[in-house]
mmCIF file of C-alpha atoms in Angstrom:
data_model
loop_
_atom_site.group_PDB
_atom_site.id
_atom_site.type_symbol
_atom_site.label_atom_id
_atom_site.label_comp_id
_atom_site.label_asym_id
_atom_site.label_seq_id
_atom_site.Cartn_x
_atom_site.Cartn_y
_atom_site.Cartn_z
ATOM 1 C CA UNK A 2 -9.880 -34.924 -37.756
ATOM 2 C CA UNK A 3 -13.472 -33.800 -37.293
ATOM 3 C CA UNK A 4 -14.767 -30.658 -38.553
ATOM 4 C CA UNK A 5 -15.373 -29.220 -34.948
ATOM 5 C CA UNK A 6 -12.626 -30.708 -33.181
ATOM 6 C CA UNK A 7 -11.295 -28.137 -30.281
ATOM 7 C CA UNK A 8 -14.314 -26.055 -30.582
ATOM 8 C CA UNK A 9 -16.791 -25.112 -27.561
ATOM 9 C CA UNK A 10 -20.494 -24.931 -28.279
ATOM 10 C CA UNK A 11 -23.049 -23.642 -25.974
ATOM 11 C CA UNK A 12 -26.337 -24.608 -26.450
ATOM 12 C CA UNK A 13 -29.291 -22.868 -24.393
ATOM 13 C CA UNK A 14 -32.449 -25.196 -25.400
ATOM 14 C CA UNK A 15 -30.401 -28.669 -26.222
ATOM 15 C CA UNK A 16 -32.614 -31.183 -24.186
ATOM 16 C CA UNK A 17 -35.272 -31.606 -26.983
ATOM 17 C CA UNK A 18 -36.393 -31.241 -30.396
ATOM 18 C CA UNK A 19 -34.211 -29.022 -32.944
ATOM 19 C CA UNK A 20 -31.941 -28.081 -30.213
ATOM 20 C CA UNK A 21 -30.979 -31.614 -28.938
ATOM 21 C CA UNK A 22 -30.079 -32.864 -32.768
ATOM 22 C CA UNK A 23 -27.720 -29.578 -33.006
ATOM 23 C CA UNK A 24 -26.488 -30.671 -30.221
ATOM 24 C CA UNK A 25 -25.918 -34.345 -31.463
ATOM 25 C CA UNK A 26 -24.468 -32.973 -34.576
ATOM 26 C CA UNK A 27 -21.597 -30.549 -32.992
ATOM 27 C CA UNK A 28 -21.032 -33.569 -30.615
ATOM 28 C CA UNK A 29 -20.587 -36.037 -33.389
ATOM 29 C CA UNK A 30 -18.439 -33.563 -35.379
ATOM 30 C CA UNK A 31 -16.104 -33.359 -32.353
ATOM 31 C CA UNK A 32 -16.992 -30.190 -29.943
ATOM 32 C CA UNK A 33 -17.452 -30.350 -26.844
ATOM 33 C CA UNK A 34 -21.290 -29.404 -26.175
ATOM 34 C CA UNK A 35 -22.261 -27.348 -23.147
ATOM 35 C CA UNK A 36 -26.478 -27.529 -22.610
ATOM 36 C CA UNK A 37 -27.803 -25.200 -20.666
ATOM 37 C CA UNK A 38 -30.862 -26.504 -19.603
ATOM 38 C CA UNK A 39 -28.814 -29.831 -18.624
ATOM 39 C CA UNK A 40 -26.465 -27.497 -16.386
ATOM 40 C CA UNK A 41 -28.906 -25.765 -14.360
ATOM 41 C CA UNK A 42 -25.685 -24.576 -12.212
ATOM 42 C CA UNK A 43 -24.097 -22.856 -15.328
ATOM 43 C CA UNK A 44 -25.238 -19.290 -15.663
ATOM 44 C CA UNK A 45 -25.398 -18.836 -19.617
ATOM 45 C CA UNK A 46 -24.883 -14.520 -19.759
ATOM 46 C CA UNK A 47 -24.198 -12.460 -22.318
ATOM 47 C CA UNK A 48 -24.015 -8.312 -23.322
ATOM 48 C CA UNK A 49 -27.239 -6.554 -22.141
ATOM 49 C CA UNK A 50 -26.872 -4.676 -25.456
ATOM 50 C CA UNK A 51 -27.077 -8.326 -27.188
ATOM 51 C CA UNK A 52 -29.729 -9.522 -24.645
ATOM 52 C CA UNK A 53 -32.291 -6.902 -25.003
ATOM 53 C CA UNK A 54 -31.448 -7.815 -28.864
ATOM 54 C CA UNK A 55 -32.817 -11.468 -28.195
ATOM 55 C CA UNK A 56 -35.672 -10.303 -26.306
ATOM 56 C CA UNK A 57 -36.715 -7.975 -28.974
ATOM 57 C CA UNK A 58 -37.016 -10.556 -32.058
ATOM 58 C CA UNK A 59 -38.022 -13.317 -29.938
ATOM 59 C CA UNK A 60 -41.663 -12.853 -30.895
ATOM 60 C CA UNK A 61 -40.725 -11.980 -34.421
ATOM 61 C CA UNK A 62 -39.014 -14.898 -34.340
ATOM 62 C CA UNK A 63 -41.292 -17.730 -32.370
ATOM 63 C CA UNK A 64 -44.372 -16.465 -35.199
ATOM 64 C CA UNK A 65 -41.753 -17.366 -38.007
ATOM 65 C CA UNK A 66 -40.121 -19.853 -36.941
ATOM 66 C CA UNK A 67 -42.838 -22.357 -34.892
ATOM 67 C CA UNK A 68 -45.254 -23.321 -37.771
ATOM 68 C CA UNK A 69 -42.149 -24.381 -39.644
ATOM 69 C CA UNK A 70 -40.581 -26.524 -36.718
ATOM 70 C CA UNK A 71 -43.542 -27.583 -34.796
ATOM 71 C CA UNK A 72 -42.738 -30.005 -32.259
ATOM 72 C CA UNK A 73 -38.870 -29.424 -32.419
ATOM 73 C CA UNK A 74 -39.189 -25.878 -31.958
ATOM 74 C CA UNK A 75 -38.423 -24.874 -28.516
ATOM 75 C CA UNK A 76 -41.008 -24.715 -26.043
ATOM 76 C CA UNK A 77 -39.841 -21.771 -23.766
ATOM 77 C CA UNK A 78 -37.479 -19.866 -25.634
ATOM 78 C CA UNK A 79 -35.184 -18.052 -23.255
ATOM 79 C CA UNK A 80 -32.149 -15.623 -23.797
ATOM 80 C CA UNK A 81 -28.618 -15.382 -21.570
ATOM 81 C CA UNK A 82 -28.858 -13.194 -18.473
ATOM 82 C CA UNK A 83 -27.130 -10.107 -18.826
ATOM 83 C CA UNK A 84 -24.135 -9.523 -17.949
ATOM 84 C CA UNK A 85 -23.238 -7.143 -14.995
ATOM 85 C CA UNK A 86 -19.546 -6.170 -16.296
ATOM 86 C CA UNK A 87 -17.395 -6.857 -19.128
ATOM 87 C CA UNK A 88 -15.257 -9.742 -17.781
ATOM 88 C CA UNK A 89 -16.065 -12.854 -16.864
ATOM 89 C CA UNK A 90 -14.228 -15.205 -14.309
ATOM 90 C CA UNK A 91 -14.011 -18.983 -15.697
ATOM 91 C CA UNK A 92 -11.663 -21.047 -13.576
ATOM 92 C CA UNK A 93 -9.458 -17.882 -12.926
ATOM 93 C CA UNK A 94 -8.670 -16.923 -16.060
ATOM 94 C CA UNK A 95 -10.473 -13.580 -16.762
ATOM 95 C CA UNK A 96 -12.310 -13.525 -20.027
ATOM 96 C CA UNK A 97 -13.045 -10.351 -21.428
ATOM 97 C CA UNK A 98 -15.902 -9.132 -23.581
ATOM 98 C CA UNK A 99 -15.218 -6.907 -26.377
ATOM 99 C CA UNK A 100 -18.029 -4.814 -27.847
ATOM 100 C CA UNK A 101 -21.015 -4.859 -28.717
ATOM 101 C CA UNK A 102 -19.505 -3.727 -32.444
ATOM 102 C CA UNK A 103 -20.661 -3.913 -36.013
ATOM 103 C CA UNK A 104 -20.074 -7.658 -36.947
ATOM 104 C CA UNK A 105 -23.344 -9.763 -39.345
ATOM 105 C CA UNK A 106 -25.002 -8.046 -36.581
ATOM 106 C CA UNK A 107 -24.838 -4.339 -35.117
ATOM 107 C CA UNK A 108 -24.224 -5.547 -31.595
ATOM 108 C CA UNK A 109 -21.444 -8.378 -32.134
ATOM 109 C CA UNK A 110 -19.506 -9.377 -29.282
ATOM 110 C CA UNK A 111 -16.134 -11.244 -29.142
ATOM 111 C CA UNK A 112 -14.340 -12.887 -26.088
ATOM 112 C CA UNK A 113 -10.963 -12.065 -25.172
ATOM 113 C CA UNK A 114 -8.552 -13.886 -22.864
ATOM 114 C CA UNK A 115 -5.516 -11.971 -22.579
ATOM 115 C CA UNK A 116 -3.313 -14.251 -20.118
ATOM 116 C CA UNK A 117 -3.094 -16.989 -23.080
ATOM 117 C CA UNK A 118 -3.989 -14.590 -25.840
ATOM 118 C CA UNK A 119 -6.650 -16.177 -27.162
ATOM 119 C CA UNK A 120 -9.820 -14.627 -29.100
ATOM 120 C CA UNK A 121 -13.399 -16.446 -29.358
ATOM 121 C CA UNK A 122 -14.677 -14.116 -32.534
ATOM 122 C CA UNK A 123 -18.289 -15.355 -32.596
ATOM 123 C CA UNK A 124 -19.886 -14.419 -35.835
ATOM 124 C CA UNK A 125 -17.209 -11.714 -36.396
ATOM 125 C CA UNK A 126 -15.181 -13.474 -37.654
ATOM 126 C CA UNK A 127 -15.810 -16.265 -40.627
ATOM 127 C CA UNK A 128 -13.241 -18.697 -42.396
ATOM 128 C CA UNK A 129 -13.529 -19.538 -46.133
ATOM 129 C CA UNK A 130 -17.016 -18.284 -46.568
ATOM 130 C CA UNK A 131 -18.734 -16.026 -48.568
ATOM 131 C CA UNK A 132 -19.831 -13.261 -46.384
ATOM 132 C CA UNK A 133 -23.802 -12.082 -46.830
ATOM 133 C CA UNK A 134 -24.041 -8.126 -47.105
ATOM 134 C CA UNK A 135 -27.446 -8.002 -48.516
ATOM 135 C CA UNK A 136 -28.747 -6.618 -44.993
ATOM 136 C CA UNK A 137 -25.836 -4.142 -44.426
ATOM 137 C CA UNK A 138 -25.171 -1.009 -46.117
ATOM 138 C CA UNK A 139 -21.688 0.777 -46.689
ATOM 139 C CA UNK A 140 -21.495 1.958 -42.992
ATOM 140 C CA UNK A 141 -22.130 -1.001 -41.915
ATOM 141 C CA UNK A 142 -19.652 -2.665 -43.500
ATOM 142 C CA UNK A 143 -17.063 -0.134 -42.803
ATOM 143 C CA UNK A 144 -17.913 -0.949 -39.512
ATOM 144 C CA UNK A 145 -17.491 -4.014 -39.572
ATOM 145 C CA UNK A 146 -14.168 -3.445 -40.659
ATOM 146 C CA UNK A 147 -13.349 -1.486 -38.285
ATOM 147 C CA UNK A 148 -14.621 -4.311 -35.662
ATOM 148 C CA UNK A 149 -11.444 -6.864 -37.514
ATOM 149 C CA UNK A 150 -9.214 -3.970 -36.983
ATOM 150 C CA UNK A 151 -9.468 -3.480 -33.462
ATOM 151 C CA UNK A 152 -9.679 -7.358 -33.266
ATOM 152 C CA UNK A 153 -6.571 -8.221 -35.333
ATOM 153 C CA UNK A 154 -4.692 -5.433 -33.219
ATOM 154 C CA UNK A 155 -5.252 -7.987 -30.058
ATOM 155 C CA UNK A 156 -2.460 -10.057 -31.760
ATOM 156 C CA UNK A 157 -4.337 -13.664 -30.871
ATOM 157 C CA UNK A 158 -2.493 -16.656 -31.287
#
């Protein structure tokens, strides 16, 4: 069994450089790799809360990052569109999104489909791993679990 067998990734910037061999790697491990720029039909949204987020440390983040990657480093980087509710319709199957909460980041956001009872945590949850609270301070990580709470209470399967 491969590590990422049964596991959905999304990748927004997958045709080239960095993003392409992430892409390669999840794919090799076993997900099944969504690229956004080689679906122009697929609308890639996400929380506005989470997309003003991206829009606000891309710049921090392009002066870090780009003398580091150079040529793999994305060319355009882009964020999701907002989203204009807090469900989503995939194949009729509503998928609900829960949050923005304190997660490894302030504005976490989970997905919840209730007609099969099944949660997509994002970076709320984690699995065998050392969580990093260097960046968060005691609210924070109350927070946080107070985010698990209201997530366990879903009763996923």
């Amino acid at each position: 069994m491969m590590r990422f067998d049964g596991k959905a990734v999304v990748i927004t910037g997958g045709a080239t450089g960095i993003g392409r061999a992430t892409a390669l790697t999840f794919a090799r491990e076993g997900a099944a790799v969504m690229i956004g720029n080689a679906f122009p039909e697929a609308k890639i949204v996400a929380h506005p809360t989470v997309v003003a987020d991206i829009w606000r440390s891309l710049p921090f983040k392009v002066k870090r990052w780009s003398p580091m990657l150079g040529a793999n480093g994305p060319r355009h980087p882009s964020a999701p569109a907002a989203l204009t509710g807090e469900t989503i319709l995939l194949e009729g199957h509503e998928l609900k999104v829960i949050g923005p909460m304190q997660g490894d980041h302030v504005h976490a956001t989970a997905l919840w489909a209730p007609d099969i009872k099944v949660l997509f945590p994002g970076d709320l949850v984690y699995n065998r791993m050392y969580l990093w609270f260097g960046e968060h301070d005691p609210a924070a990580i109350a927070g946080w679990g107070r985010a698990l709470d209201r997530l366990a209470a879903l009763r996923a399967v």
